[in-house]
Coordinates of C-alpha atoms in Angstrom, one line a residue:
M1 CA -191.8 -89.1 -97.3
P2 CA -193.3 -87.2 -94.4
N3 CA -195.9 -88.7 -92.2
T4 CA -198.6 -86.4 -93.4
K5 CA -202.2 -86.3 -92.2
L6 CA -203.3 -87.9 -95.5
E7 CA -200.8 -90.7 -95.1
A8 CA -201.5 -91.3 -91.5
N9 CA -205.3 -91.4 -92.0
L10 CA -204.9 -93.8 -95.0
R11 CA -202.6 -96.1 -93.0
G12 CA -205.1 -95.9 -90.1
I13 CA -208.2 -96.6 -92.1
G14 CA -208.3 -99.8 -90.0
D15 CA -211.3 -101.4 -91.6
G16 CA -211.5 -103.5 -94.8
A17 CA -215.1 -102.2 -95.5
R18 CA -213.9 -98.6 -95.3
L19 CA -211.0 -99.4 -97.7
E20 CA -213.4 -101.0 -100.1
E21 CA -215.7 -98.0 -100.1
L22 CA -212.8 -95.7 -100.8
A23 CA -211.5 -98.0 -103.6
V24 CA -214.9 -98.3 -105.2
D25 CA -215.3 -94.5 -105.3
L26 CA -211.8 -94.0 -106.7
L27 CA -212.5 -96.6 -109.4
G28 CA -215.8 -94.9 -110.2
R29 CA -213.7 -91.8 -111.1
E30 CA -211.8 -94.0 -113.5
D31 CA -215.0 -94.9 -115.4
Y32 CA -215.5 -98.3 -113.8
D33 CA -219.0 -99.4 -113.2
V34 CA -218.9 -101.0 -109.7
D35 CA -221.3 -103.5 -108.2
P36 CA -220.1 -103.6 -104.5
T37 CA -222.3 -106.7 -103.7
G38 CA -219.7 -109.4 -104.2
V39 CA -219.8 -112.6 -102.1
R40 CA -217.7 -112.3 -98.9
G41 CA -215.8 -115.2 -97.4
Q42 CA -213.9 -115.3 -94.1
D43 CA -211.0 -113.3 -95.8
S44 CA -213.5 -110.8 -97.3
G45 CA -213.7 -113.0 -100.5
R46 CA -214.9 -111.1 -103.6
D47 CA -215.3 -107.5 -102.6
A48 CA -216.9 -106.0 -105.8
L49 CA -217.6 -106.8 -109.4
L50 CA -216.3 -104.3 -112.0
E51 CA -217.1 -103.4 -115.6
R52 CA -215.5 -101.0 -118.0
S53 CA -215.8 -100.8 -121.8
G54 CA -217.5 -104.2 -121.9
N55 CA -214.8 -105.9 -119.9
Q56 CA -215.5 -107.7 -116.6
G57 CA -213.3 -107.6 -113.5
V58 CA -213.2 -108.1 -109.8
L59 CA -211.9 -106.0 -106.9
H60 CA -210.3 -107.4 -103.7
C61 CA -209.3 -105.2 -100.8
S62 CA -207.2 -105.9 -97.7
I63 CA -205.7 -103.9 -94.8
Q64 CA -203.5 -106.8 -94.0
S65 CA -199.8 -105.7 -93.7
N66 CA -198.0 -109.0 -93.1
R67 CA -197.3 -111.3 -96.1
I68 CA -199.3 -109.1 -98.4
E69 CA -197.8 -110.8 -101.5
D70 CA -199.1 -114.1 -100.3
K71 CA -202.5 -112.5 -99.6
I72 CA -202.7 -111.1 -103.2
R73 CA -201.8 -114.4 -104.8
S74 CA -204.3 -116.2 -102.6
D75 CA -207.1 -113.8 -103.5
A76 CA -206.2 -114.0 -107.2
E77 CA -206.5 -117.8 -107.0
T78 CA -209.9 -117.4 -105.3
A79 CA -211.1 -115.1 -108.1
A80 CA -209.8 -117.5 -110.7
G81 CA -212.0 -120.3 -109.2
L82 CA -215.2 -118.3 -109.5
A83 CA -217.8 -119.0 -112.2
E84 CA -217.3 -115.7 -114.0
D85 CA -214.7 -115.1 -116.6
F86 CA -212.8 -112.0 -115.7
D87 CA -210.7 -109.7 -117.9
F88 CA -209.0 -107.9 -115.1
F89 CA -208.2 -108.1 -111.4
I90 CA -207.7 -105.1 -109.1
F91 CA -206.4 -105.4 -105.5
A92 CA -206.4 -102.4 -103.1
T93 CA -204.3 -102.4 -100.0
T94 CA -203.0 -99.8 -97.5
T95 CA -199.7 -101.7 -97.4
Q96 CA -196.6 -100.0 -98.8
M97 CA -195.0 -102.3 -101.3
A98 CA -191.7 -101.9 -103.0
G99 CA -192.4 -100.8 -106.6
V100 CA -190.3 -103.6 -108.1
T101 CA -192.2 -106.2 -106.1
R102 CA -195.5 -104.8 -107.0
D103 CA -194.7 -104.6 -110.7
R104 CA -193.3 -108.1 -110.7
L105 CA -196.4 -109.5 -109.0
E106 CA -198.7 -107.8 -111.5
D107 CA -196.7 -109.4 -114.4
D108 CA -196.7 -112.8 -112.7
L109 CA -200.5 -112.9 -112.1
A110 CA -201.2 -111.5 -115.6
S111 CA -199.2 -114.3 -117.1
E112 CA -200.7 -117.0 -114.9
Y113 CA -204.4 -116.0 -115.3
G114 CA -204.5 -114.0 -118.5
W115 CA -205.9 -110.9 -116.8
R116 CA -204.9 -107.3 -116.7
V117 CA -203.7 -106.9 -113.1
H118 CA -203.5 -103.6 -111.1
I119 CA -202.4 -103.4 -107.5
K120 CA -203.5 -100.2 -105.8
D121 CA -201.0 -100.2 -102.9
F122 CA -200.4 -97.4 -100.4
A123 CA -198.3 -95.3 -102.8
R124 CA -200.9 -95.5 -105.6
L125 CA -203.8 -94.8 -103.3
R126 CA -202.0 -91.8 -101.9
K127 CA -201.2 -90.5 -105.4
D128 CA -204.9 -90.9 -106.4
L129 CA -206.1 -89.0 -103.3
M130 CA -203.6 -86.2 -103.9
D131 CA -205.1 -85.6 -107.3
I132 CA -207.2 -82.4 -106.9
E133 CA -210.2 -84.2 -108.6
N134 CA -210.3 -86.7 -105.6
H135 CA -209.8 -84.2 -102.8
D136 CA -213.5 -84.7 -101.9
L137 CA -212.9 -88.4 -101.5
A138 CA -210.0 -87.7 -99.1
Q139 CA -212.4 -85.5 -97.1
E140 CA -215.3 -88.1 -97.2
H141 CA -213.4 -91.3 -96.4
L142 CA -210.4 -90.1 -94.4
N143 CA -211.6 -87.0 -92.7
V144 CA -208.7 -85.0 -94.2
D145 CA -209.0 -81.5 -95.4
P146 CA -206.9 -81.6 -98.6
S147 CA -205.6 -78.1 -98.1
N148 CA -204.0 -79.3 -94.8
A149 CA -203.1 -82.8 -96.0
L150 CA -199.4 -82.2 -95.9
D151 CA -199.3 -81.0 -92.2
D152 CA -197.6 -83.3 -89.7
P153 CA -200.2 -84.9 -87.4
E154 CA -197.6 -86.2 -85.0
K155 CA -196.6 -82.6 -84.0
D156 CA -200.2 -81.6 -83.6
I157 CA -201.0 -84.5 -81.4
E158 CA -198.0 -83.9 -79.2
E159 CA -198.8 -80.2 -78.8
L160 CA -202.4 -81.0 -78.0
H161 CA -201.4 -83.4 -75.3
Q162 CA -198.7 -81.2 -73.8
D163 CA -201.3 -78.3 -73.5
Q164 CA -203.5 -80.5 -71.4
I165 CA -200.7 -81.7 -69.2
S166 CA -199.6 -78.1 -68.6
R167 CA -203.2 -77.3 -67.4
L168 CA -203.3 -80.4 -65.1
Q169 CA -199.9 -79.4 -63.6
E170 CA -201.9 -76.3 -62.3
R171 CA -204.5 -78.8 -61.2
R172 CA -207.2 -77.3 -63.4
P173 CA -209.8 -79.7 -64.9
R174 CA -211.7 -78.8 -68.0
H175 CA -214.6 -77.6 -65.7
G176 CA -214.9 -76.8 -62.1
E177 CA -212.1 -77.6 -59.6
L178 CA -210.0 -80.5 -58.5
V179 CA -210.6 -81.0 -54.8
E180 CA -208.0 -83.6 -53.9
D181 CA -204.3 -82.9 -53.3
Q182 CA -203.4 -86.5 -54.2
P183 CA -201.4 -87.4 -57.3
I184 CA -203.3 -87.1 -60.6
V185 CA -203.4 -90.1 -63.0
A186 CA -204.4 -88.8 -66.4
V187 CA -205.2 -90.7 -69.5
H188 CA -205.6 -88.9 -72.8
I189 CA -206.9 -90.7 -75.9
I190 CA -206.6 -88.8 -79.1
P191 CA -208.0 -90.0 -82.4
L192 CA -205.9 -89.0 -85.4
E193 CA -209.0 -87.2 -86.8
A194 CA -209.1 -85.0 -83.7
V195 CA -206.1 -83.1 -85.3
S196 CA -206.4 -83.9 -89.0
D197 CA -210.0 -82.8 -89.4
P198 CA -211.7 -82.1 -86.0
R199 CA -215.4 -82.4 -86.0
E200 CA -215.9 -79.4 -83.7
M201 CA -219.1 -80.8 -82.2
I202 CA -221.1 -79.2 -79.4
A203 CA -222.2 -81.0 -76.3
P204 CA -225.7 -82.1 -77.5
E205 CA -224.1 -83.9 -80.5
L206 CA -221.6 -85.8 -78.4
P207 CA -222.1 -89.3 -76.8
E208 CA -221.7 -89.7 -73.1
P209 CA -218.1 -90.7 -72.3
P210 CA -217.7 -93.8 -70.0
E211 CA -216.9 -93.5 -66.4
F212 CA -213.3 -93.8 -64.9
R213 CA -213.6 -96.1 -61.9
S214 CA -216.8 -94.5 -60.6
R215 CA -219.7 -96.9 -60.9
S216 CA -222.3 -94.3 -60.1
A217 CA -221.8 -91.4 -62.5
G218 CA -223.7 -89.1 -64.7
A219 CA -222.9 -86.9 -67.7
E220 CA -223.4 -83.2 -68.3
G221 CA -222.5 -81.0 -71.3
F222 CA -220.5 -77.8 -71.0
G223 CA -220.5 -76.0 -74.4
D224 CA -218.2 -78.0 -76.6
F225 CA -217.4 -80.9 -74.3
V226 CA -219.2 -83.5 -72.1
V227 CA -218.1 -84.6 -68.7
T228 CA -218.9 -87.9 -67.0
A229 CA -218.3 -87.9 -63.2
P230 CA -219.9 -88.9 -59.9
Y231 CA -223.2 -87.2 -59.5
T232 CA -222.2 -85.2 -56.5
D233 CA -219.1 -83.9 -58.3
L234 CA -221.1 -82.8 -61.3
S235 CA -223.7 -81.0 -59.1
E236 CA -221.0 -79.2 -57.0
G237 CA -218.3 -78.7 -59.7
L238 CA -215.8 -80.2 -57.4
F239 CA -214.1 -83.1 -59.0
S240 CA -211.9 -86.0 -57.8
E241 CA -212.2 -87.9 -61.0
Y242 CA -213.9 -87.4 -64.4
V243 CA -213.9 -88.3 -68.1
C244 CA -214.2 -85.5 -70.6
L245 CA -215.0 -85.9 -74.3
D246 CA -214.0 -82.8 -76.3
G247 CA -216.0 -81.7 -79.3
D248 CA -212.9 -82.4 -81.5
G249 CA -213.1 -86.1 -80.4
W250 CA -210.3 -86.5 -77.9
V251 CA -210.8 -87.8 -74.3
E252 CA -209.2 -86.7 -71.0
A253 CA -209.7 -89.0 -68.1
V254 CA -208.5 -87.9 -64.6
T255 CA -208.6 -89.5 -61.2
T256 CA -207.0 -88.6 -57.9
K257 CA -208.4 -91.8 -56.3
L258 CA -205.7 -94.3 -57.2
V259 CA -203.8 -93.8 -53.9
I260 CA -203.9 -96.4 -51.1
E261 CA -202.2 -96.6 -47.7
R262 CA -199.9 -99.5 -46.7
K263 CA -198.0 -99.7 -43.4
G264 CA -198.4 -96.0 -42.7
R265 CA -197.3 -94.8 -46.1
E266 CA -199.3 -93.8 -49.2
G267 CA -198.6 -95.1 -52.7
I268 CA -200.2 -95.6 -56.1
A269 CA -202.6 -98.5 -56.0
W270 CA -201.4 -101.8 -57.6
Y271 CA -204.6 -102.0 -59.7
I272 CA -203.8 -98.9 -61.7
D273 CA -203.2 -101.0 -64.7
K274 CA -206.6 -102.7 -64.7
E275 CA -208.4 -99.4 -64.2
I276 CA -206.6 -97.8 -67.2
V277 CA -207.1 -100.9 -69.5
E278 CA -210.8 -101.0 -68.7
L279 CA -211.2 -97.3 -69.3
V280 CA -209.4 -97.4 -72.7
D281 CA -211.5 -100.4 -73.6
R282 CA -214.7 -98.5 -72.9
V283 CA -213.6 -95.4 -74.7
C284 CA -212.8 -97.5 -77.8
E285 CA -216.3 -99.0 -77.6
M286 CA -217.7 -95.5 -77.4
Y287 CA -215.7 -94.4 -80.5
Q288 CA -216.8 -97.4 -82.5
D289 CA -220.5 -96.8 -81.6
S290 CA -220.2 -93.2 -82.4
G291 CA -218.3 -93.4 -85.7
F292 CA -214.9 -92.2 -84.6
F293 CA -212.2 -94.2 -86.4
P294 CA -208.7 -95.4 -85.4
P295 CA -205.8 -94.9 -85.0
F296 CA -206.1 -93.7 -81.4
Y297 CA -203.1 -92.4 -79.5
V298 CA -203.0 -93.1 -75.8
Y299 CA -201.0 -91.1 -73.3
I300 CA -200.7 -92.1 -69.6
T301 CA -199.3 -89.4 -67.3
L302 CA -198.8 -89.2 -63.5
V303 CA -198.7 -85.7 -62.1
D304 CA -197.4 -84.8 -58.6
A305 CA -196.5 -88.4 -57.9
G306 CA -192.8 -88.0 -57.6
D307 CA -192.6 -89.0 -54.0
Y308 CA -194.9 -92.0 -54.4
T309 CA -194.2 -95.7 -55.3
I310 CA -196.6 -98.4 -56.2
E311 CA -198.0 -100.3 -53.3
K312 CA -198.3 -103.9 -54.2
P313 CA -200.8 -106.4 -52.8
E314 CA -199.8 -107.8 -49.5
D315 CA -199.9 -111.4 -50.6
I316 CA -197.7 -111.1 -53.7
Y317 CA -193.9 -111.5 -53.8
G318 CA -191.9 -108.5 -55.0
P319 CA -188.7 -106.5 -54.6
D320 CA -187.6 -105.9 -51.0
T321 CA -187.6 -102.2 -51.6
T322 CA -189.3 -100.1 -54.2
R323 CA -188.2 -96.7 -55.5
P324 CA -190.3 -93.6 -55.7
I325 CA -191.4 -92.4 -59.2
N326 CA -189.2 -89.3 -58.7
D327 CA -190.6 -87.2 -61.6
D328 CA -193.4 -84.8 -60.7
V329 CA -194.6 -85.3 -64.3
F330 CA -194.0 -88.9 -65.3
Q331 CA -195.0 -89.4 -69.0
L332 CA -195.2 -93.1 -70.0
K333 CA -194.5 -94.3 -73.5
R334 CA -197.3 -93.4 -76.0
A335 CA -199.4 -96.3 -77.1
E336 CA -201.4 -96.6 -80.4
I337 CA -204.7 -98.4 -81.0
E338 CA -204.4 -99.2 -84.7
D339 CA -207.9 -100.7 -85.2
F340 CA -211.0 -101.8 -83.4
D341 CA -209.7 -105.4 -83.4
S342 CA -206.6 -104.4 -81.5
D343 CA -206.1 -105.8 -78.0
V344 CA -206.0 -102.8 -75.7
E345 CA -204.1 -104.7 -73.0
S346 CA -201.4 -105.6 -75.6
A347 CA -201.2 -102.0 -76.9
L348 CA -200.7 -100.7 -73.3
R349 CA -198.2 -103.3 -72.2
K350 CA -195.1 -101.3 -72.8
P351 CA -196.2 -98.1 -71.0
L352 CA -197.7 -100.0 -68.0
C353 CA -194.5 -102.2 -67.6
Q354 CA -192.5 -99.0 -67.9
L355 CA -194.4 -97.7 -64.8
W356 CA -193.6 -100.8 -62.7
N357 CA -190.0 -100.8 -63.9
R358 CA -189.6 -97.2 -62.7
V359 CA -190.4 -98.3 -59.1
G360 CA -188.2 -101.3 -59.1
W361 CA -190.1 -104.2 -60.7
R362 CA -187.7 -105.6 -63.2
I363 CA -190.2 -107.9 -65.0
G364 CA -192.8 -105.1 -65.3
S365 CA -196.4 -105.0 -64.4
I366 CA -197.8 -107.7 -62.1
H367 CA -200.8 -107.9 -64.4
Y368 CA -198.9 -109.5 -67.3
S369 CA -197.6 -113.0 -67.0
Q370 CA -194.5 -114.3 -68.8
K371 CA -195.0 -117.1 -71.2
D372 CA -192.4 -119.8 -72.0
D373 CA -191.1 -117.9 -75.0
G374 CA -190.4 -114.9 -72.8
S375 CA -193.2 -112.7 -74.0
L376 CA -195.8 -111.2 -71.8
E377 CA -199.6 -111.5 -71.9
W378 CA -202.4 -109.8 -70.0
D379 CA -203.2 -111.8 -66.9
P380 CA -204.8 -109.4 -64.3
Y381 CA -203.9 -110.2 -60.8
E382 CA -206.9 -111.1 -58.6
P383 CA -206.3 -111.0 -54.8

């Protein structure tokens, strides 16, 4: 099955409350009367009470993907312990279940509790949303235009990113001019909805994007995008770093200020990791406050840095010699922020370690420490 925009947005719904709202509306189309005021426990508890043709039921929802069968059994046990006597039990999940597993579980729970059991897993939710009568729900809950639901979002995201990198190779920002000849560190953060159903907002409708490194910055709108940058850069249109929020919802953050000098040579500053992690954290907060939903795809690219290495702190042990980056356009592995509960530092670990590996640090970024089990965790170096 292709990774369509509908499928990608459904997988990336990222929030149990949003899934519940979608499931409630779909069930309403199936003649269920829904009371979405159920009691919630730590695991979301009873999500909604249902009634159809005089029969009473309960809806549970979960975006959990690991051990989903155990989760369904546990929620069924919880429902059985409630004071109400239910005739049916419905469970909605964005997890893809094997059909034979799903059907067997429905039969097992029906036999155990005497209910009619229906599991709306990923495949069934997708089928419901592809029904022409539910296209408006796909638009409302997943920001997918049903007429374009079968397009491949991966291709659109890659093309959007490559277009921006081609522009930066010519050292052209979204507005004004780049005044520094130093290497460009570019971070692009692209919500799936920026290509699946872009909002096409104008500057007055957009929130102010966070700053990238600058601690004294302002924001200004330019048509269908907003730029945050140091005040003097905004006033003169001459930029050394900026963050731009496009009307379709994607962010471009650029800086030429991550170069330092050590022993007569220039290199990329060792704190590049921390600056990028902090930036992406702030962008995710902006998205959450402004109603942009995951997944978010993060691209980190170094432009015109081929002759540079990373200059480490003077008091930290490292390789005797480091290598230059070598590529004039060095594109790190793409990272994905799956939901608002994701750890940004964990999501960015592979691309950031890839950067340090490139210049000769075998164990990766100095900002991740190695645990006893060999895994790495975020541990920013402080001089």
